[in-house]
XYZ file of C-alpha atoms in Angstrom:
556
model
C 0.000 0.000 0.000
C 1.336 3.446 -0.933
C 0.021 6.255 1.266
C 1.622 9.284 -0.408
C 3.401 10.617 -3.502
C 6.567 12.684 -3.092
C 8.552 14.790 -5.562
C 10.845 11.970 -6.681
C 7.927 9.621 -7.361
C 5.998 12.277 -9.281
C 9.048 13.046 -11.410
C 9.368 9.384 -12.394
C 5.614 9.084 -13.008
C 5.787 11.942 -15.508
C 8.872 10.509 -17.212
C 7.138 7.163 -17.598
C 4.097 8.953 -19.042
C 6.273 10.679 -21.640
C 8.006 7.437 -22.595
C 4.652 5.684 -22.990
C 3.276 8.517 -25.131
C 6.358 8.401 -27.335
C 5.924 4.676 -27.887
C 2.257 5.208 -28.836
C 2.631 8.434 -30.829
C 1.750 6.957 -34.208
C -1.093 4.861 -32.795
C -2.659 8.025 -31.364
C -2.079 9.897 -34.614
C -3.916 7.248 -36.599
C -7.060 7.855 -34.543
C -7.402 11.288 -36.134
C -10.600 11.341 -38.151
C -9.325 12.893 -41.384
C -6.360 11.148 -43.016
C -4.767 14.573 -43.584
C -1.009 14.786 -42.987
C -0.859 17.202 -40.076
C 0.538 17.893 -36.621
C -1.540 15.047 -35.206
C -2.707 14.566 -31.644
C -0.037 12.041 -30.693
C 2.735 14.238 -32.038
C 1.428 17.324 -30.243
C 0.977 15.532 -26.917
C 4.478 14.019 -27.175
C 6.112 17.356 -27.973
C 4.236 18.954 -25.103
C 5.271 16.274 -22.607
C 8.823 16.259 -23.943
C 9.352 19.813 -22.768
C 8.703 18.795 -19.163
C 10.502 15.444 -19.434
C 13.661 17.047 -20.819
C 13.788 19.433 -17.863
C 13.187 16.659 -15.334
C 15.912 14.487 -16.834
C 18.346 17.381 -16.939
C 17.811 18.689 -13.418
C 16.691 15.653 -11.422
C 14.039 15.556 -8.738
C 13.041 18.585 -6.679
C 12.980 18.197 -2.892
C 9.212 18.598 -2.605
C 6.164 17.487 -4.550
C 4.974 21.047 -5.073
C 8.305 22.090 -6.589
C 8.329 19.101 -8.940
C 4.711 19.693 -9.963
C 5.481 23.358 -10.652
C 8.410 22.378 -12.843
C 6.256 19.921 -14.758
C 3.529 22.521 -15.265
C 6.048 25.132 -16.415
C 7.655 22.702 -18.847
C 4.330 21.628 -20.300
C 3.255 25.243 -20.713
C 6.488 25.985 -22.601
C 5.973 23.107 -24.963
C 2.166 23.143 -25.334
C 1.262 22.494 -28.978
C -2.115 21.958 -30.559
C -5.400 21.723 -28.693
C -4.568 18.315 -27.236
C -1.193 19.521 -25.989
C -2.624 22.704 -24.478
C -5.365 20.778 -22.672
C -2.766 18.315 -21.366
C -0.683 21.217 -20.057
C -3.759 22.727 -18.382
C -4.572 19.429 -16.659
C -1.087 19.388 -15.142
C -1.111 23.126 -14.398
C -4.323 22.739 -12.404
C -2.843 19.655 -10.748
C 0.191 21.685 -9.652
C -2.079 24.361 -8.149
C -3.886 21.664 -6.219
C -0.561 20.431 -4.836
C 0.687 23.868 -3.719
C 2.758 23.896 -0.515
C 2.672 20.099 -0.234
C 5.891 18.196 0.328
C 3.957 14.984 -0.260
C 0.354 14.253 -1.229
C -2.019 11.694 0.212
C -4.453 9.798 -1.960
C -7.235 12.276 -1.156
C -4.996 15.289 -1.837
C -3.791 13.920 -5.163
C -7.339 13.054 -6.224
C -8.511 16.564 -5.351
C -5.606 18.017 -7.336
C -6.681 15.955 -10.356
C -10.051 17.658 -10.041
C -8.323 21.059 -10.019
C -6.621 20.092 -13.259
C -9.926 19.259 -14.891
C -11.403 22.579 -13.708
C -8.488 24.480 -15.261
C -8.893 22.678 -18.583
C -12.664 23.194 -18.789
C -12.365 26.904 -17.965
C -9.901 27.427 -20.804
C -12.122 25.856 -23.474
C -14.823 28.232 -24.704
C -17.253 25.521 -25.775
C -16.277 22.233 -24.079
C -17.426 19.254 -26.116
C -18.208 15.851 -24.676
C -16.512 12.803 -26.099
C -13.041 14.355 -25.855
C -10.009 14.339 -23.567
C -11.998 16.691 -21.324
C -14.660 14.051 -20.727
C -12.103 11.317 -20.106
C -10.099 13.410 -17.623
C -13.230 14.638 -15.803
C -14.649 11.160 -15.234
C -11.217 9.872 -14.197
C -10.869 12.648 -11.597
C -14.381 12.039 -10.272
C -13.612 8.340 -9.859
C -10.350 9.155 -8.075
C -12.110 11.468 -5.623
C -14.856 8.937 -4.913
C -12.320 6.165 -4.358
C -10.233 8.379 -2.062
C -13.210 8.565 0.308
C -12.946 4.795 0.762
C -9.184 4.183 0.856
C -5.882 5.902 1.618
C -4.003 3.806 -0.985
C -2.712 6.079 -3.785
C -2.317 3.154 -6.167
C -5.910 2.070 -5.649
C -7.130 5.614 -6.251
C -5.182 5.940 -9.499
C -6.333 2.468 -10.576
C -9.925 3.596 -10.121
C -9.206 6.739 -12.167
C -7.648 4.664 -14.935
C -10.551 2.212 -15.030
C -13.066 5.056 -15.378
C -10.891 6.770 -17.983
C -10.874 3.608 -20.110
C -14.656 3.292 -19.886
C -15.055 6.970 -20.756
C -12.681 6.620 -23.688
C -14.627 3.696 -25.102
C -17.804 5.769 -24.864
C -16.384 8.757 -26.796
C -17.309 6.976 -30.020
C -20.966 7.321 -28.972
C -20.735 10.912 -27.713
C -19.087 12.650 -30.632
C -20.925 12.363 -33.992
C -17.704 12.765 -35.944
C -16.105 9.883 -34.055
C -19.245 7.821 -34.521
C -19.051 8.256 -38.307
C -15.363 7.405 -38.343
C -15.714 4.458 -35.967
C -12.856 5.527 -33.654
C -12.385 6.775 -30.105
C -11.035 10.231 -29.288
C -7.305 10.545 -29.918
C -6.641 13.001 -27.068
C -8.609 10.892 -24.640
C -6.591 7.862 -25.697
C -3.402 9.796 -25.027
C -4.623 10.732 -21.548
C -5.415 7.081 -20.758
C -1.843 6.225 -21.764
C -0.536 8.927 -19.408
C -2.583 7.632 -16.474
C -1.660 4.012 -17.190
C 2.052 4.820 -17.240
C 1.882 6.900 -14.038
C 0.092 4.105 -12.238
C 2.408 1.562 -13.837
C 5.406 3.259 -12.243
C 3.824 3.114 -8.782
C 2.951 -0.561 -9.283
C 6.449 -1.396 -10.470
C 5.399 -2.635 -13.915
C 6.849 0.388 -15.743
C 10.424 1.597 -15.311
C 11.890 5.009 -16.057
C 14.132 5.247 -19.096
C 16.855 7.771 -18.401
C 17.973 7.834 -22.024
C 16.029 11.006 -22.690
C 14.649 12.234 -26.003
C 15.849 10.583 -29.176
C 19.032 11.912 -30.712
C 18.410 14.977 -32.760
C 15.201 15.892 -30.950
C 15.159 18.932 -28.729
C 12.333 20.966 -27.234
C 13.614 24.248 -28.653
C 16.351 25.668 -30.833
C 19.923 25.372 -29.554
C 21.268 28.891 -30.030
C 24.774 27.755 -29.145
C 24.892 25.456 -32.182
C 26.081 28.301 -34.393
C 28.180 31.366 -33.752
C 27.000 34.956 -33.844
C 29.569 35.530 -36.584
C 27.653 33.086 -38.793
C 25.002 35.775 -39.319
C 26.229 37.308 -42.587
C 24.097 40.451 -42.492
C 23.522 41.953 -39.061
C 20.614 44.351 -39.491
C 17.034 43.425 -40.335
C 15.859 46.619 -42.002
C 12.260 47.400 -42.897
C 10.849 50.666 -44.206
C 7.977 52.190 -46.154
C 8.513 54.978 -48.681
C 5.763 57.229 -49.996
C 6.274 57.502 -53.746
C 7.222 61.034 -54.750
C 8.484 60.489 -58.291
C 8.302 57.985 -61.092
C 11.689 56.347 -60.518
C 11.946 52.676 -61.439
C 11.660 50.589 -58.274
C 13.607 47.777 -59.958
C 16.730 49.942 -59.562
C 16.156 50.112 -55.784
C 15.574 46.383 -55.697
C 18.831 45.718 -57.585
C 20.831 48.045 -55.307
C 19.527 46.483 -52.107
C 20.172 43.013 -53.510
C 23.841 43.962 -53.824
C 24.205 45.081 -50.205
C 22.091 42.421 -48.476
C 19.816 39.415 -48.711
C 16.334 38.246 -47.630
C 15.059 41.034 -49.848
C 11.370 41.791 -50.364
C 10.303 44.941 -52.232
C 6.602 45.493 -52.829
C 4.935 48.556 -54.337
C 1.522 49.896 -55.134
C 0.384 53.245 -56.510
C 1.344 55.135 -53.335
C 4.077 53.338 -51.367
C 7.121 51.076 -51.575
C 7.483 48.570 -48.724
C 10.882 46.961 -48.238
C 12.485 44.290 -46.081
C 16.223 43.544 -46.313
C 19.037 42.092 -44.212
C 22.145 44.247 -44.588
C 25.288 45.369 -42.780
C 24.685 49.026 -43.685
C 21.078 50.096 -43.120
C 22.156 53.718 -43.574
C 22.987 53.077 -47.220
C 19.640 51.331 -47.715
C 17.711 54.240 -46.221
C 19.711 56.867 -48.123
C 19.011 55.093 -51.391
C 15.336 54.776 -50.490
C 15.044 58.535 -49.866
C 15.665 59.028 -53.567
C 12.210 57.543 -54.181
C 10.299 59.623 -51.651
C 9.927 60.364 -47.928
C 10.219 57.563 -45.378
C 6.954 56.806 -43.592
C 8.157 54.068 -41.216
C 11.530 52.540 -40.381
C 12.396 49.508 -38.236
C 15.962 48.232 -37.751
C 16.903 45.264 -35.578
C 20.406 43.976 -34.831
C 20.107 40.232 -35.403
C 23.550 39.505 -33.998
C 22.627 41.195 -30.732
C 19.347 39.301 -30.627
C 21.194 36.026 -31.179
C 23.751 36.850 -28.479
C 20.973 37.757 -26.049
C 18.986 34.595 -26.736
C 22.122 32.450 -26.562
C 23.116 33.961 -23.228
C 19.631 33.557 -21.823
C 19.459 29.938 -22.965
C 22.796 29.162 -21.277
C 21.802 30.946 -18.079
C 18.453 29.195 -17.636
C 17.523 28.150 -14.096
C 15.363 25.154 -13.195
C 11.710 25.581 -14.005
C 10.823 25.329 -10.330
C 12.135 28.872 -9.974
C 9.724 30.203 -12.622
C 6.465 31.749 -11.512
C 3.159 31.105 -13.195
C 3.564 34.432 -14.989
C 6.693 33.621 -16.944
C 8.285 31.015 -19.174
C 11.997 30.340 -19.060
C 14.094 31.071 -22.098
C 11.681 33.690 -23.431
C 13.108 37.217 -23.725
C 11.578 39.983 -21.650
C 9.023 42.152 -23.484
C 10.781 44.812 -25.541
C 9.736 48.441 -24.988
C 6.754 49.628 -26.994
C 7.594 51.900 -29.918
C 4.062 51.984 -31.296
C 0.541 51.237 -30.101
C -0.233 48.207 -32.285
C 1.674 45.165 -33.568
C 0.948 41.817 -35.162
C 2.299 38.272 -34.924
C 1.267 35.880 -37.687
C 1.735 32.110 -37.803
C 2.240 30.402 -41.142
C 4.433 27.950 -43.041
C 5.968 28.830 -46.383
C 8.291 31.643 -47.453
C 5.742 33.159 -49.809
C 3.052 33.324 -47.145
C 5.526 34.741 -44.623
C 6.557 37.473 -47.053
C 2.918 38.306 -47.739
C 2.129 38.670 -44.049
C 5.183 40.916 -43.627
C 4.009 43.077 -46.500
C 0.647 43.415 -44.782
C 2.311 44.687 -41.611
C 3.242 41.653 -39.498
C 6.041 42.439 -37.043
C 6.894 38.817 -36.381
C 6.321 35.549 -38.201
C 6.152 32.291 -36.242
C 6.856 29.330 -38.466
C 4.151 26.733 -38.061
C 0.898 25.257 -39.258
C -0.036 21.755 -40.290
C 2.610 19.168 -39.302
C 4.382 21.653 -37.030
C 2.124 23.407 -34.547
C 4.246 25.993 -32.710
C 4.393 25.907 -28.928
C 3.137 28.554 -26.537
C 6.801 29.409 -25.927
C 7.386 30.011 -29.646
C 4.420 32.362 -29.863
C 5.216 34.161 -26.596
C 8.762 34.824 -27.768
C 7.423 36.542 -30.890
C 4.921 38.545 -28.847
C 7.569 39.773 -26.432
C 9.876 40.811 -29.285
C 7.133 42.873 -30.936
C 7.705 46.557 -30.027
C 4.041 47.412 -29.477
C 1.681 47.996 -26.554
C -1.022 45.763 -28.002
C -0.043 42.703 -30.020
C -2.568 40.913 -32.219
C -1.850 37.228 -32.793
C -3.200 35.450 -35.873
C -2.906 31.644 -35.381
C -4.233 30.841 -38.898
C -4.933 27.258 -37.835
C -7.675 26.001 -35.543
C -5.198 23.756 -33.728
C -2.968 26.695 -32.755
C -5.583 29.041 -31.294
C -5.456 27.584 -27.777
C -1.646 27.676 -27.659
C -1.776 31.351 -28.640
C -4.390 32.124 -25.993
C -2.084 30.793 -23.264
C 0.224 33.767 -23.950
C -2.317 36.329 -22.706
C -1.455 36.119 -18.968
C 2.260 35.458 -19.551
C 3.374 38.889 -20.730
C 3.006 42.525 -19.717
C 1.899 43.353 -23.247
C -1.771 43.331 -24.114
C -2.318 40.277 -26.322
C -5.416 39.885 -28.484
C -5.779 36.519 -30.216
C -7.833 36.750 -33.398
C -9.196 33.203 -33.918
C -8.224 32.776 -37.551
C -8.538 29.108 -38.487
C -6.938 29.341 -41.939
C -4.261 31.356 -43.703
C -6.781 33.079 -46.012
C -8.696 34.279 -42.951
C -5.472 35.684 -41.514
C -4.578 37.443 -44.764
C -8.053 38.953 -45.121
C -7.932 40.191 -41.529
C -4.421 41.615 -41.833
C -5.515 43.631 -44.858
C -7.579 45.681 -42.406
C -4.673 46.414 -40.061
C -4.531 50.167 -39.502
C -1.979 51.807 -37.187
C -4.399 54.678 -36.527
C -7.215 52.485 -35.222
C -7.917 51.278 -31.689
C -7.557 47.670 -30.496
C -11.314 47.438 -29.978
C -12.161 48.763 -33.446
C -9.553 46.543 -35.088
C -10.834 43.463 -33.293
C -14.273 44.161 -34.714
C -12.822 44.761 -38.197
C -10.778 41.555 -38.062
C -13.789 39.540 -36.923
C -15.880 40.921 -39.768
C -13.147 40.097 -42.292
C -12.863 36.504 -41.077
C -16.597 35.949 -41.464
C -16.421 36.707 -45.178
C -13.737 34.159 -46.054
C -14.172 30.515 -47.026
C -11.153 28.267 -47.420
C -10.699 25.245 -49.651
C -7.606 23.067 -49.274
C -6.082 20.425 -51.504
C -3.640 17.987 -49.925
C -3.060 14.228 -50.123
C -4.458 11.345 -48.106
C -1.831 10.184 -45.634
C -3.452 6.771 -45.172
C -6.372 4.603 -46.260
C -9.559 5.590 -44.505
C -13.349 5.362 -44.476
C -15.199 8.533 -43.528
C -18.797 9.684 -43.915
C -19.438 7.423 -46.888
C -16.109 8.218 -48.584
C -13.552 5.503 -49.283
C -10.179 7.227 -49.199
C -6.933 5.719 -50.444
C -3.458 6.835 -49.421
C -1.897 9.217 -51.934
C -5.166 10.482 -53.456
C -5.896 14.186 -53.707
C -7.872 15.072 -50.590
C -10.047 18.183 -50.824
C -11.609 20.086 -47.928
C -13.871 23.132 -47.750
C -13.977 24.971 -44.429
C -12.546 21.781 -42.840
C -15.363 19.603 -44.215
C -14.406 16.774 -46.530
C -15.326 17.370 -50.182
C -13.835 14.114 -51.455
C -10.713 12.275 -52.587
C -9.649 12.125 -56.218
C -7.075 10.710 -58.587
C -8.071 13.011 -61.458
C -7.545 16.784 -61.355
C -10.484 17.560 -63.624
C -12.849 15.562 -61.427
C -11.493 17.381 -58.389
C -12.021 20.775 -60.051
C -15.566 19.778 -60.919
C -16.363 18.929 -57.299
C -14.725 22.138 -56.120
C -16.896 24.066 -58.558
C -20.022 22.455 -57.094
C -18.858 23.328 -53.575
C -17.793 26.915 -54.295
C -20.655 27.918 -56.609
C -23.298 28.450 -53.863
C -20.914 30.967 -52.236
C -21.141 33.296 -55.279
C -17.454 34.254 -55.108
C -16.147 37.659 -56.146
C -12.488 36.917 -55.421
C -10.660 33.581 -55.613
C -7.004 33.420 -54.595
C -4.964 30.245 -55.033
C -1.920 29.908 -52.759
C 0.433 27.351 -54.310
C 2.409 24.880 -52.204
C 6.127 24.194 -52.281
C 5.854 20.905 -54.182
C 3.758 22.154 -57.108
C 5.441 22.957 -60.438
C 4.705 26.353 -61.966
C 3.007 24.848 -65.031
C 0.753 22.643 -62.895
C -0.138 25.557 -60.650
C -1.054 27.776 -63.588
C -3.123 25.008 -65.143
C -5.010 24.467 -61.871
C -5.658 28.192 -61.427
C -6.789 28.580 -65.040
C -9.108 25.608 -64.654
C -10.663 27.127 -61.565
C -10.874 30.574 -63.150
C -12.650 29.246 -66.234
C -15.388 27.887 -63.989
C -15.902 31.242 -62.248
C -15.381 33.816 -64.973
C -17.174 36.570 -63.067
C -14.793 36.232 -60.121
C -11.326 37.767 -59.993
C -8.941 34.814 -59.801
C -5.285 35.187 -58.825
C -2.344 32.906 -58.065
C 0.279 33.453 -55.358
C 3.309 31.309 -54.569
C 2.738 30.524 -50.905
C 5.417 27.855 -50.624
C 3.460 26.053 -47.895
C 4.136 22.381 -47.111
C 1.402 19.729 -46.842
C -1.192 21.565 -48.947
C -0.747 21.657 -52.711
C -3.276 24.463 -52.867
C -4.952 26.709 -50.309
C -7.858 28.510 -51.954
C -9.404 31.676 -50.552
C -13.008 32.281 -51.601
C -14.535 35.682 -50.851
């Protein structure tokens, strides 16, 4: 009989949970309903748990249970990715609050703390749905609390929680209509059952801790010491906007800047020239630009200094137990505000990143399908944005919750605009105005999002049966606003079905963002084929360079 859990035991329970998740990552991923290649539930939960496990393996056990639980919660918050990962982090964050000031926890105290974890998770989800990890964790905690009224044995209490979690998981197929159609249980709930089973398994002696740590080559965040500051060829990230004052050829400015730097983007319209360049002499860039008209805005950042600062901070990190709930280790302090409003946009693909920069994004966080960024990644970008209020555009429904966790973690005002797709983010960013107020902009962004529909063309990652569709691995898989349109082997058939889906929307503008693996000729043919079906709409093609999706189609 085990009457209490201390810090050392809890550390090993969490490590066993991470190891078990890692071993089951692909199994959990395959429970995802759509066979779309994405940052699946198993991957997100593993990456989230890895952040805590890496810290525990590096720094050993804390002297008390509360200190260990705080370190686990801090690590999970750093690494939280995707909805499943964020909810997992919230379950452990609430657990840590329930264990505050405890050197050890009895069965009743640990069961009550599990309930605190469930409360934290439910409060963070705007519209909690049954048949998910929330349901599984709630029923497990209730069973633990009921059992703790009958026994002081921690193992018995956790065994009761696990038994109820397994029953709840099996029932998710009946609670969620989408799961019912697909004939599977909830992936996040399955991951949580694995966590509970491994934690109990450690206490029972049937699961041992592997001290090997994460697989070689895997790390929870970038290692800034892996390259030298001197490896940064051009030190200054220079951005400016020029109001056109003459008819000089902008190609000459583009050619000049290309000779003194790299990462060059020069975009113009009838009134302005917007430029981004990495250079060692921003003065020369600005002087040249003045020949085209007056400068409206200028931003210069020393990338070598930023690298040195991040490198030093990474090397000077202290154990997570020292971090309060209001901070995340390794994230730079918020930079001073130089303007009232700023924007952080999340996307994958050089073309999409450049487009968001042109629309006014201060920071780009690389991420999307297959690589959901962590809360730490997003918070870092927020803190490095020199604005009082920072708008965050997740551009993926599985990133919204991770972005929302940043709100209480910084002194800046953070407003998360719940963009679920890149086209929604682009449409919203087109309304960004530095002269507006945060409240007015939030309303404008929300209105813009409502007018955008998004179609996506990717490939089926595996054979699947869903909602009457037989899907074979490798087929074109087409979605509209996340709903399955169908799977196809023939492009013309796919275009025909897209036409049927888009036509009721009466589009005025159709924009095709082309993925990194699509040849120019194929992209043009696809765009022309779509345009010929909607001749009254303005159809355009942009090289987005995104992975996973051959085409992302904005319909407005």
